[in-house]
């Protein structure tokens, strides 16, 4: 499955392939609940250079990092993609859907996840946080 995605002023174009699964967190809003603000985080990243680093990175991301971030209040879904074509340096993109009235609290909780695996290239990673338009 691939998709063309334009981000920003249309100057960044990615062709993505879905990698792995969609992780969803069950939420019971209860009776009388009101709609929360909806956010999307795009995390663009990849492994450090070196033999076997990509396998280590993907295992850590799928088995440790995504479950840790889904445990944060307000994070309702996560999905990972492998970049097939890009004019940027990132080989992977992860999306995190957030529904909350306190984005700062959610971001702080996400920052409390276990430390990054040594295979994760923090120096060459980036993210975008966006709010859904009404």
XYZ file of C-alpha atoms in Angstrom:
134
model
C 0.000 0.000 0.000
C 1.466 3.371 -0.958
C 0.295 6.935 -0.727
C 1.563 10.305 -1.857
C 1.672 12.673 1.078
C 2.275 16.417 0.857
C 3.370 18.158 4.009
C 3.991 21.832 4.638
C 3.821 24.143 1.651
C 3.809 21.213 -0.739
C 7.601 21.202 -0.931
C 8.099 17.838 0.808
C 6.647 14.815 -0.944
C 6.859 11.276 0.393
C 5.777 7.976 -1.039
C 5.136 5.676 1.906
C 4.524 1.974 2.373
C 2.700 0.713 5.437
C 5.034 -1.277 7.672
C 3.599 -3.558 10.305
C 0.324 -2.960 12.053
C -1.973 -0.228 13.218
C -1.956 -0.067 17.000
C -5.171 1.243 18.554
C -5.910 1.922 22.199
C -9.449 1.305 23.395
C -11.050 4.344 24.997
C -14.376 4.603 26.766
C -15.431 8.241 26.716
C -18.494 7.547 28.847
C -21.869 9.195 28.827
C -21.904 12.956 28.377
C -18.301 13.068 27.196
C -17.324 15.961 24.956
C -15.133 15.860 21.898
C -11.440 16.417 22.539
C -8.964 18.255 20.352
C -7.346 15.900 17.826
C -3.647 16.024 17.037
C -1.284 14.101 14.800
C 2.412 13.602 15.389
C 4.581 12.609 12.446
C 7.875 11.190 13.679
C 10.491 10.926 10.935
C 13.487 8.819 11.864
C 15.585 5.724 11.289
C 18.463 3.636 12.559
C 22.096 4.595 12.889
C 24.426 3.299 10.183
C 25.877 -0.139 10.674
C 25.328 -3.824 10.167
C 22.113 -5.179 11.762
C 21.147 -1.726 13.098
C 17.935 -1.577 11.042
C 16.697 -4.916 12.430
C 17.520 -3.833 15.998
C 15.849 -0.462 15.448
C 12.644 -1.989 14.003
C 12.361 -4.607 16.763
C 12.816 -1.938 19.467
C 10.407 0.491 17.766
C 7.633 -2.108 17.333
C 8.056 -4.008 20.599
C 9.092 -1.267 23.052
C 8.710 2.283 21.757
C 5.207 2.133 20.242
C 3.689 0.340 23.289
C 5.376 2.873 25.608
C 3.931 5.817 23.671
C 0.470 4.235 23.471
C 0.482 4.089 27.279
C 0.544 7.907 27.417
C -2.836 9.517 28.147
C -4.438 10.821 24.985
C -2.468 8.692 22.503
C -5.151 6.631 20.746
C -3.363 5.110 17.732
C 0.058 4.582 16.197
C 1.142 3.473 12.757
C 4.540 3.057 11.065
C 5.565 3.512 7.448
C 8.698 2.759 5.421
C 9.551 5.617 3.065
C 9.788 4.447 -0.551
C 10.636 7.811 -2.125
C 11.487 11.117 -0.519
C 13.488 14.269 -0.923
C 14.404 14.036 2.784
C 16.801 11.803 4.725
C 14.290 9.858 6.846
C 13.732 6.155 6.015
C 10.736 5.734 8.380
C 7.690 7.740 9.411
C 5.498 6.954 12.409
C 2.133 8.576 13.072
C 0.595 9.028 16.496
C -3.026 10.101 16.827
C -3.779 12.072 19.972
C -7.106 13.163 21.441
C -6.745 15.439 24.445
C -7.504 18.822 25.935
C -4.031 18.922 27.488
C -1.429 18.365 24.776
C 1.414 19.410 27.092
C 0.487 16.640 29.559
C 0.410 14.057 26.761
C 3.768 15.189 25.358
C 5.334 15.070 28.840
C 3.988 11.538 29.346
C 5.341 10.485 25.936
C 8.759 11.891 26.905
C 8.744 9.570 29.949
C 8.946 6.479 27.716
C 11.920 4.185 28.183
C 15.231 5.539 26.859
C 15.887 5.381 23.134
C 17.596 2.235 21.879
C 21.232 2.756 20.781
C 20.168 1.780 17.232
C 17.870 4.855 17.027
C 19.451 7.794 15.172
C 18.335 10.707 17.362
C 20.654 13.171 15.651
C 18.869 12.744 12.320
C 15.272 12.502 13.479
C 12.493 15.049 13.301
C 8.815 15.482 14.058
C 5.770 17.507 13.195
C 2.889 18.102 15.610
C -0.345 19.210 13.958
C -3.890 19.892 15.126
C -6.918 18.789 13.151
C -8.699 21.590 11.358
C -12.341 22.056 12.227
